[in-house]
Coordinates of N, CA and C and ligand atoms in Angstrom, one line a residue:
X963 N 0.8 -1.2 0.0 CA 0.0 0.0 0.0 C 0.9 1.3 0.0
X964 N 0.6 2.1 -1.0 CA 1.5 3.4 -1.0 C 0.9 4.4 0.1
X965 N 1.7 5.5 0.2 CA 1.4 6.4 1.3 C 0.0 7.1 1.2
X966 N -0.3 7.4 -0.1 CA -1.6 8.0 -0.3 C -2.8 7.1 0.1
X967 N -2.7 5.8 -0.4 CA -3.7 4.9 -0.1 C -3.8 4.6 1.4
X968 N -2.7 4.6 2.1 CA -2.7 4.4 3.5 C -3.4 5.6 4.2
X969 N -3.0 6.8 3.7 CA -3.7 8.0 4.3 C -5.2 7.9 4.2
X970 N -5.7 7.6 3.0 CA -7.1 7.5 2.7 C -7.7 6.4 3.6
X971 N -7.1 5.3 3.7 CA -7.6 4.2 4.6 C -7.7 4.6 6.0
X972 N -6.6 5.3 6.5 CA -6.6 5.7 7.9 C -7.7 6.7 8.2
X973 N -7.9 7.7 7.3 CA -8.9 8.7 7.5 C -10.3 8.1 7.4
X974 N -10.5 7.2 6.4 CA -11.8 6.5 6.3 C -12.1 5.7 7.6
X975 N -11.1 5.0 8.1 CA -11.2 4.2 9.2 C -11.7 4.9 10.5
X976 N -11.0 6.1 10.7 CA -11.2 6.8 12.0 C -12.3 7.9 12.0
X977 N -12.7 8.2 10.8 CA -13.7 9.3 10.7 C -15.0 9.1 11.6
X978 N -15.5 7.9 11.7 CA -16.7 7.8 12.6 C -16.4 8.2 14.0
X979 N -15.2 7.9 14.5 CA -14.9 8.2 15.9 C -14.8 9.7 16.0
X980 N -14.2 10.4 15.0 CA -14.0 11.9 15.1 C -15.4 12.5 15.1
X981 N -16.3 12.1 14.2 CA -17.6 12.6 14.1 C -18.4 12.3 15.4
X982 N -18.3 11.1 15.9 CA -19.0 10.7 17.1 C -18.6 11.6 18.3
X983 N -17.3 12.0 18.3 CA -16.8 12.8 19.4 C -17.2 14.2 19.3
X984 N -17.4 14.7 18.0 CA -17.8 16.1 17.9 C -19.4 16.3 18.0
X985 N -20.1 15.3 17.6 CA -21.6 15.4 17.5 C -22.3 15.9 18.8
X986 N -21.9 15.4 20.0 CA -22.7 15.8 21.2 C -22.8 17.3 21.4
X987 N -21.8 18.1 20.9 CA -21.8 19.5 21.1 C -23.1 20.0 20.4
X988 N -23.4 19.4 19.3 CA -24.6 19.9 18.5 C -25.9 19.2 18.9
X989 N -25.8 17.9 19.2 CA -27.1 17.2 19.5 C -27.3 17.0 21.0
X990 N -26.4 17.3 21.8 CA -26.5 17.1 23.2 C -27.6 18.0 23.9
X991 N -27.8 17.6 25.2 CA -28.8 18.4 25.9 C -29.8 17.4 26.6
X992 N -30.7 18.0 27.4 CA -31.7 17.1 28.1 C -31.1 16.5 29.3
X993 N -31.7 15.4 29.7 CA -31.4 14.8 31.0 C -29.9 14.3 31.0
X994 N -29.2 14.6 32.1 CA -27.8 14.2 32.3 C -27.7 12.7 32.5
X995 N -26.6 12.0 32.1 CA -26.5 10.6 32.2 C -26.5 10.2 33.7
X996 N -25.9 11.0 34.5 CA -25.8 10.6 36.0 C -27.1 11.0 36.7
X997 N -28.1 11.5 36.0 CA -29.3 11.9 36.7 C -29.2 12.9 37.8
X998 N -28.1 13.6 37.8 CA -27.8 14.6 38.9 C -27.2 13.9 40.1
X999 N -27.0 12.6 40.1 CA -26.5 11.9 41.3 C -25.1 12.2 41.6
X1000 N -24.7 12.1 42.9 CA -23.4 12.3 43.4 C -22.6 11.0 43.7
X1001 N -21.3 11.1 43.6 CA -20.5 9.9 43.9 C -20.2 10.0 45.4
X1002 N -19.4 9.0 46.0 CA -19.1 9.0 47.4 C -18.4 10.3 47.9
X1003 N -17.7 10.9 47.0 CA -17.0 12.2 47.4 C -17.9 13.4 47.3
X1004 N -19.2 13.2 47.1 CA -20.2 14.2 47.2 C -20.1 15.1 45.9
X1005 N -19.4 14.7 44.9 CA -19.4 15.5 43.7 C -20.1 14.7 42.6
X1006 N -20.6 15.4 41.6 CA -21.4 14.7 40.5 C -20.6 13.5 40.0
X1007 N -21.3 12.4 39.6 CA -20.7 11.2 39.0 C -20.0 11.6 37.7
X1008 N -20.8 12.2 36.8 CA -20.2 12.6 35.5 C -20.3 14.1 35.3
X1009 N -21.3 14.7 35.8 CA -21.5 16.2 35.6 C -22.5 16.5 34.6
X1010 N -22.9 17.8 34.5 CA -23.9 18.2 33.6 C -23.6 18.2 32.1
X1011 N -22.3 18.0 31.8 CA -21.9 18.0 30.4 C -22.1 16.7 29.7
X1012 N -22.5 15.7 30.4 CA -22.7 14.3 29.8 C -24.2 14.0 29.8
X1013 N -24.8 14.1 28.6 CA -26.3 13.9 28.5 C -26.5 12.6 27.7
X1014 N -27.7 12.0 27.9 CA -28.1 10.8 27.1 C -28.2 11.1 25.6
X1015 N -28.8 12.3 25.4 CA -28.9 12.7 24.0 C -27.6 12.8 23.3
X1016 N -26.6 13.4 24.0 CA -25.3 13.5 23.4 C -24.6 12.1 23.2
X1017 N -24.9 11.2 24.2 CA -24.3 9.9 24.2 C -24.9 9.1 23.0
X1018 N -26.2 9.0 22.9 CA -26.8 8.2 21.8 C -26.7 8.9 20.5
X1019 N -26.8 10.2 20.5 CA -26.7 11.0 19.3 C -25.3 10.8 18.7
X1020 N -24.3 10.9 19.5 CA -22.9 10.7 19.0 C -22.7 9.3 18.4
X1021 N -23.3 8.3 19.1 CA -23.1 6.9 18.6 C -23.8 6.8 17.2
X1022 N -25.0 7.4 17.1 CA -25.8 7.3 15.9 C -25.1 8.0 14.8
X1023 N -24.5 9.2 15.0 CA -23.8 9.9 14.0 C -22.6 9.1 13.5
X1024 N -21.9 8.5 14.5 CA -20.7 7.7 14.1 C -21.1 6.5 13.2
X1025 N -22.3 5.9 13.6 CA -22.7 4.7 12.8 C -23.1 5.2 11.4
X1026 N -23.8 6.3 11.3 CA -24.2 6.8 9.9 C -22.9 7.2 9.1
X1027 N -22.0 7.8 9.7 CA -20.7 8.2 9.0 C -20.0 6.9 8.5
X1028 N -20.0 5.8 9.4 CA -19.4 4.6 9.0 C -20.2 4.0 7.8
X1029 N -21.5 4.0 7.8 CA -22.3 3.5 6.7 C -22.0 4.2 5.4
X1030 N -21.9 5.6 5.5 CA -21.6 6.4 4.3 C -20.2 6.0 3.8
X1031 N -19.2 5.8 4.6 CA -17.9 5.4 4.2 C -18.0 4.0 3.5
X1032 N -18.8 3.2 4.1 CA -19.0 1.8 3.4 C -19.6 2.0 2.1
X1033 N -20.6 2.8 2.0 CA -21.4 3.1 0.7 C -20.4 3.7 -0.3
X1034 N -19.5 4.5 0.1 CA -18.6 5.1 -0.8 C -17.5 4.2 -1.2
X1035 N -17.5 3.0 -0.6 CA -16.5 1.9 -1.0 C -15.1 2.2 -0.5
X1036 N -15.0 2.9 0.6 CA -13.7 3.3 1.1 C -13.1 2.3 2.1
X1037 N -13.9 1.2 2.4 CA -13.4 0.2 3.3 C -12.7 -0.9 2.5
X1038 N -11.6 -1.4 3.0 CA -10.8 -2.4 2.4 C -11.7 -3.7 2.4
X1039 N -11.8 -4.4 1.3 CA -12.7 -5.5 1.2 C -12.3 -6.7 2.1
X1040 N -11.0 -6.7 2.4 CA -10.5 -7.8 3.2 C -10.8 -7.6 4.7
X1041 N -11.3 -6.4 5.0 CA -11.5 -5.9 6.3 C -12.2 -6.9 7.2
X1042 N -13.3 -7.4 6.7 CA -14.2 -8.3 7.5 C -13.5 -9.6 7.8
X1043 N -12.6 -10.0 7.0 CA -11.9 -11.4 7.2 C -11.1 -11.4 8.4
X1044 N -10.8 -10.2 8.9 CA -9.9 -10.1 10.0 C -10.5 -10.2 11.4
X1045 N -11.8 -10.2 11.5 CA -12.5 -10.1 12.8 C -13.1 -11.4 13.2
X1046 N -13.7 -11.4 14.4 CA -14.3 -12.6 14.9 C -15.7 -12.8 14.3
X1047 N -16.3 -11.7 13.8 CA -17.7 -11.6 13.3 C -18.0 -12.7 12.3
X1048 N -17.0 -12.9 11.4 CA -17.3 -13.8 10.3 C -17.4 -15.3 10.7
X1049 N -17.0 -15.5 12.0 CA -17.3 -16.9 12.5 C -18.7 -17.0 13.0
X1050 N -19.4 -15.9 13.2 CA -20.7 -15.9 13.8 C -21.7 -15.7 12.7
X1051 N -21.5 -14.8 11.8 CA -22.5 -14.4 10.8 C -22.0 -15.0 9.4
X1052 N -23.0 -15.0 8.5 CA -22.7 -15.3 7.1 C -21.7 -14.3 6.5
X1053 N -20.7 -14.8 5.8 CA -19.7 -13.9 5.2 C -20.3 -13.0 4.2
X1054 N -21.3 -13.5 3.5 CA -22.0 -12.7 2.5 C -22.7 -11.4 3.1
X1055 N -23.2 -11.6 4.3 CA -23.8 -10.4 5.0 C -22.7 -9.4 5.4
X1056 N -21.6 -10.0 5.9 CA -20.5 -9.2 6.4 C -19.9 -8.4 5.3
X1057 N -19.9 -8.9 4.1 CA -19.1 -8.3 3.0 C -20.0 -7.1 2.4
X1058 N -21.2 -7.0 2.9 CA -22.0 -5.9 2.5 C -21.4 -4.6 3.1
X1059 N -20.8 -3.7 2.2 CA -20.0 -2.6 2.8 C -20.7 -1.7 3.7
X1060 N -22.0 -1.4 3.3 CA -22.8 -0.5 4.2 C -23.0 -1.1 5.6
X1061 N -23.2 -2.4 5.7 CA -23.4 -3.0 7.0 C -22.1 -3.1 7.8
X1062 N -21.0 -3.3 7.1 CA -19.7 -3.3 7.7 C -19.5 -1.9 8.3
X1063 N -19.7 -0.9 7.5 CA -19.5 0.5 7.9 C -20.4 0.9 9.1
X1064 N -21.6 0.5 9.0 CA -22.6 0.7 10.1 C -22.1 0.1 11.4
X1065 N -21.7 -1.1 11.3 CA -21.2 -1.8 12.5 C -19.9 -1.2 13.0
X1066 N -18.9 -0.9 12.2 CA -17.7 -0.3 12.6 C -17.9 1.1 13.2
X1067 N -18.8 1.8 12.5 CA -19.1 3.2 13.0 C -19.8 3.1 14.4
X1068 N -20.7 2.2 14.5 CA -21.4 2.1 15.8 C -20.4 1.7 16.9
X1069 N -19.5 0.8 16.7 CA -18.6 0.4 17.7 C -17.6 1.5 18.0
X1070 N -17.2 2.2 17.0 CA -16.3 3.4 17.3 C -17.0 4.4 18.0
X1071 N -18.3 4.7 17.7 CA -19.0 5.7 18.4 C -19.2 5.3 19.9
X1072 N -19.6 4.0 20.1 CA -19.7 3.5 21.4 C -18.4 3.7 22.2
X1073 N -17.3 3.3 21.6 CA -16.0 3.5 22.3 C -15.7 5.0 22.6
X1074 N -16.0 5.8 21.6 CA -15.6 7.2 21.7 C -16.5 7.9 22.9
X1075 N -17.7 7.5 22.9 CA -18.6 8.2 23.9 C -18.4 7.6 25.3
X1076 N -18.1 6.3 25.4 CA -17.7 5.7 26.7 C -16.4 6.3 27.2
X1077 N -15.5 6.5 26.2 CA -14.2 7.1 26.6 C -14.4 8.5 27.1
X1078 N -15.3 9.3 26.5 CA -15.6 10.6 26.9 C -16.2 10.6 28.3
X1079 N -17.1 9.7 28.6 CA -17.8 9.7 29.9 C -16.8 9.3 30.9
X1080 N -15.9 8.3 30.6 CA -14.8 7.9 31.6 C -14.0 9.1 31.9
X1081 N -13.6 9.9 30.9 CA -12.8 11.1 31.1 C -13.5 12.1 32.1
X1082 N -14.8 12.3 31.9 CA -15.6 13.1 32.8 C -15.6 12.6 34.2
X1083 N -15.8 11.2 34.3 CA -15.8 10.6 35.6 C -14.4 10.9 36.4
X1084 N -13.3 10.7 35.6 CA -12.0 11.0 36.2 C -11.9 12.5 36.6
X1085 N -12.3 13.4 35.7 CA -12.3 14.8 36.0 C -13.0 15.1 37.3
X1086 N -14.2 14.6 37.4 CA -15.0 14.9 38.6 C -14.3 14.4 39.9
X1087 N -13.7 13.2 39.8 CA -13.0 12.7 41.0 C -11.8 13.5 41.3
X1088 N -11.2 14.2 40.3 CA -10.0 15.0 40.5 C -10.5 16.5 40.8
X1089 N -11.8 16.7 41.0 CA -12.4 18.0 41.3 C -12.1 19.0 40.2
X1090 N -12.0 18.5 38.9 CA -11.9 19.5 37.8 C -13.4 19.7 37.3
X1091 N -13.7 21.0 37.3 CA -15.1 21.4 37.0 C -15.4 21.2 35.5
X1092 N -16.7 21.3 35.2 CA -17.2 21.1 33.8 C -16.4 22.0 32.8
X1093 N -15.9 21.3 31.8 CA -15.1 22.1 30.8 C -13.6 22.3 31.1
X1094 N -13.2 21.9 32.3 CA -11.8 22.0 32.7 C -11.0 20.9 31.9
X1095 N -9.7 21.1 31.7 CA -8.9 20.2 30.9 C -8.4 18.9 31.7
X1096 N -8.3 17.8 31.0 CA -7.6 16.6 31.6 C -6.7 16.2 30.5
X1097 N -5.5 16.7 30.6 CA -4.5 16.5 29.5 C -4.2 15.1 29.2
X1098 N -4.2 14.8 27.9 CA -4.0 13.4 27.4 C -5.3 12.7 27.2
X1099 N -6.2 12.7 28.3 CA -7.5 12.1 28.1 C -8.4 12.8 27.2
X1100 N -8.4 14.1 27.3 CA -9.3 15.0 26.5 C -9.0 14.7 25.0
X1101 N -7.7 14.6 24.7 CA -7.3 14.5 23.3 C -7.4 13.1 22.8
X1102 N -7.1 12.1 23.7 CA -6.9 10.7 23.2 C -7.9 9.7 23.7
X1103 N -8.6 10.0 24.8 CA -9.5 9.0 25.4 C -10.5 8.4 24.4
X1104 N -11.1 9.3 23.6 CA -12.1 8.9 22.7 C -11.6 8.0 21.6
X1105 N -10.4 8.3 21.1 CA -9.8 7.6 19.9 C -9.3 6.3 20.4
X1106 N -8.7 6.2 21.5 CA -8.1 5.0 22.0 C -9.2 4.0 22.3
X1107 N -10.3 4.4 22.9 CA -11.4 3.5 23.2 C -12.1 3.1 21.9
X1108 N -12.3 4.0 21.0 CA -12.9 3.7 19.7 C -12.1 2.6 19.0
X1109 N -10.8 2.7 19.0 CA -10.0 1.7 18.3 C -10.0 0.4 19.1
X1110 N -10.1 0.4 20.4 CA -10.2 -0.8 21.2 C -11.5 -1.5 21.0
X1111 N -12.6 -0.8 21.0 CA -13.9 -1.4 20.8 C -14.1 -2.0 19.5
X1112 N -13.4 -1.5 18.4 CA -13.6 -2.0 17.1 C -12.7 -3.2 16.8
X1113 N -11.7 -3.3 17.6 CA -10.6 -4.3 17.4 C -11.1 -5.8 17.3
X1114 N -12.0 -6.2 18.2 CA -12.5 -7.6 18.1 C -13.2 -7.9 16.8
X1115 N -13.7 -6.9 16.2 CA -14.5 -7.1 14.9 C -13.6 -6.8 13.7
X1116 N -12.7 -5.9 13.9 CA -11.8 -5.6 12.8 C -10.4 -5.4 13.4
X1117 N -9.6 -6.4 13.3 CA -8.2 -6.3 13.9 C -7.3 -5.5 13.0
X1118 N -7.4 -4.2 13.1 CA -6.7 -3.2 12.3 C -5.2 -3.5 12.4
X1119 N -4.5 -3.2 11.3 CA -3.0 -3.5 11.2 C -2.3 -2.5 12.1
X1120 N -1.1 -2.9 12.6 CA -0.3 -2.2 13.5 C 0.0 -0.7 13.1
X1121 N 0.1 -0.5 11.8 CA 0.4 0.9 11.3 C -0.7 1.8 11.7
X1122 N -1.9 1.3 12.0 CA -3.0 2.2 12.3 C -2.7 2.9 13.7
X1123 N -1.8 2.4 14.5 CA -1.5 3.1 15.7 C -1.0 4.5 15.5
X1124 N -0.6 4.9 14.3 CA -0.1 6.2 14.0 C -1.3 7.2 14.2
X1125 N -2.5 6.7 14.1 CA -3.7 7.6 14.3 C -3.7 8.2 15.7
X1126 N -3.1 7.5 16.7 CA -3.2 8.1 18.1 C -2.3 9.3 18.3
X1127 N -1.0 9.3 17.9 CA -0.3 10.6 18.1 C -0.8 11.7 17.1
X1128 N -1.3 11.3 15.9 CA -1.8 12.3 15.0 C -3.0 13.0 15.5
X1129 N -3.9 12.2 16.2 CA -5.1 12.7 16.7 C -4.9 13.7 17.8
X1130 N -3.8 13.5 18.6 CA -3.4 14.4 19.6 C -3.3 15.8 19.1
X1131 N -2.5 15.9 18.0 CA -2.3 17.2 17.4 C -3.5 17.8 16.6
X1132 N -4.2 16.9 16.0 CA -5.5 17.3 15.3 C -6.4 17.9 16.3
X1133 N -6.6 17.2 17.4 CA -7.5 17.7 18.5 C -7.1 19.0 19.0
X1134 N -5.8 19.2 19.3 CA -5.3 20.5 19.8 C -5.6 21.6 18.7
X1135 N -5.2 21.3 17.5 CA -5.4 22.3 16.4 C -6.9 22.6 16.2
X1136 N -7.7 21.6 16.2 CA -9.2 21.9 16.0 C -9.8 22.7 17.1
X1137 N -9.4 22.4 18.3 CA -10.0 23.2 19.4 C -9.4 24.6 19.5
X1138 N -8.1 24.8 19.2 CA -7.5 26.1 19.2 C -8.2 26.9 18.1
X1139 N -8.4 26.3 17.0 CA -9.1 27.0 15.8 C -10.5 27.4 16.2
X1140 N -11.3 26.5 16.9 CA -12.6 26.8 17.4 C -12.6 28.0 18.3
X1141 N -11.6 28.1 19.1 CA -11.5 29.1 20.1 C -11.2 30.5 19.4
X1142 N -10.3 30.5 18.5 CA -10.0 31.7 17.8 C -11.2 32.2 17.0
X1143 N -12.0 31.3 16.4 CA -13.1 31.6 15.7 C -14.3 32.0 16.5
X1144 N -14.2 31.9 17.8 CA -15.2 32.2 18.8 C -16.3 31.2 18.9
X1145 N -16.0 29.9 18.5 CA -17.0 28.9 18.6 C -16.9 28.1 20.0
X1146 N -15.7 28.3 20.6 CA -15.5 27.6 21.9 C -15.0 28.6 22.9
X1147 N -15.3 28.4 24.2 CA -15.0 29.3 25.3 C -13.5 29.1 25.7
X1148 N -13.0 27.8 25.5 CA -11.7 27.5 26.0 C -10.9 27.0 24.9
X1149 N -9.5 27.2 24.8 CA -8.7 26.8 23.7 C -8.4 25.3 23.7
X1150 N -8.8 24.5 24.7 CA -8.5 23.0 24.7 C -9.7 22.2 24.3
Ligands
CTP2578 N1 -22.3 16.6 25.4 C1 -23.5 16.0 25.8 N2 -23.5 14.6 26.1 C2 -22.3 13.9 26.0 C3 -21.1 14.6 25.7 C4 -21.1 15.9 25.4 O1 -24.5 16.6 25.8 N3 -22.4 12.6 26.3 C5 -22.4 18.1 25.1 C6 -22.5 18.9 26.3 O2 -23.3 20.1 26.0 C7 -21.0 19.4 26.6 C8 -20.5 19.5 25.2 O3 -21.2 18.5 24.4 O4 -20.9 20.5 27.3 C9 -19.0 19.4 25.1 O5 -18.6 18.1 25.5 P1 -17.4 17.9 26.5 O6 -16.2 18.8 26.1 O7 -17.1 16.4 26.5 O8 -18.0 18.2 27.9 P2 -17.6 19.4 28.9 O9 -18.8 20.3 29.0 O10 -16.3 19.9 28.7 O11 -17.7 18.6 30.3 P3 -16.5 17.7 31.0 O12 -15.7 18.6 31.8 O13 -17.3 16.7 31.8 O14 -15.7 17.1 29.9
MG2579 MG1 -14.8 19.6 27.4

């Protein structure tokens, strides 16, 4: 695989996680996931920034993005042969690119949003208020969990680990840009 093909494959692979991570800002709101409840330390379990609408909306957006990537034919056809799923389901079903994309997008979205909630749980335990930074986790929690969740179904090749350091800088750049443009209150 040449470098351009690898780049396209990497972007196509991780796009659902990126979209799933961004979506809650636009679709979030309503009842908080922790129902307002407190942890043993008398602080919110997750805080007001984690809502069910953001959680499920983010997962849905990731699944749709995955399906679109599948529809666009951007997934490697050999992709499904790498996972455990083809031992369970008919290979003919699995090789349907839209369904592969939907499944991979869903798993990445689930991983991304679980990672996001875990980050907030850690922040609240460390007494970092809503919107405060947790360096490393803010930039990478979502992408690491998205890649872990998808792995049993698609054992991505080792080169894909490059996504993790690249995401760190993409995340910093995107948030700093949002701040400069006045879309975000904080530059992280
Ligand atoms: N959001 C949501 N539901 C989620 C995740 C995010 O509704 N599961 C929305 C919230 O409006 C949140 C915004 O997206 O304020 C930005 O998300 P994030 O930066 O993850 O939350 P923070 O408000 O910074 O809160 P925390 O300190 O807990 O990360
Ligand atoms: Mg935040």
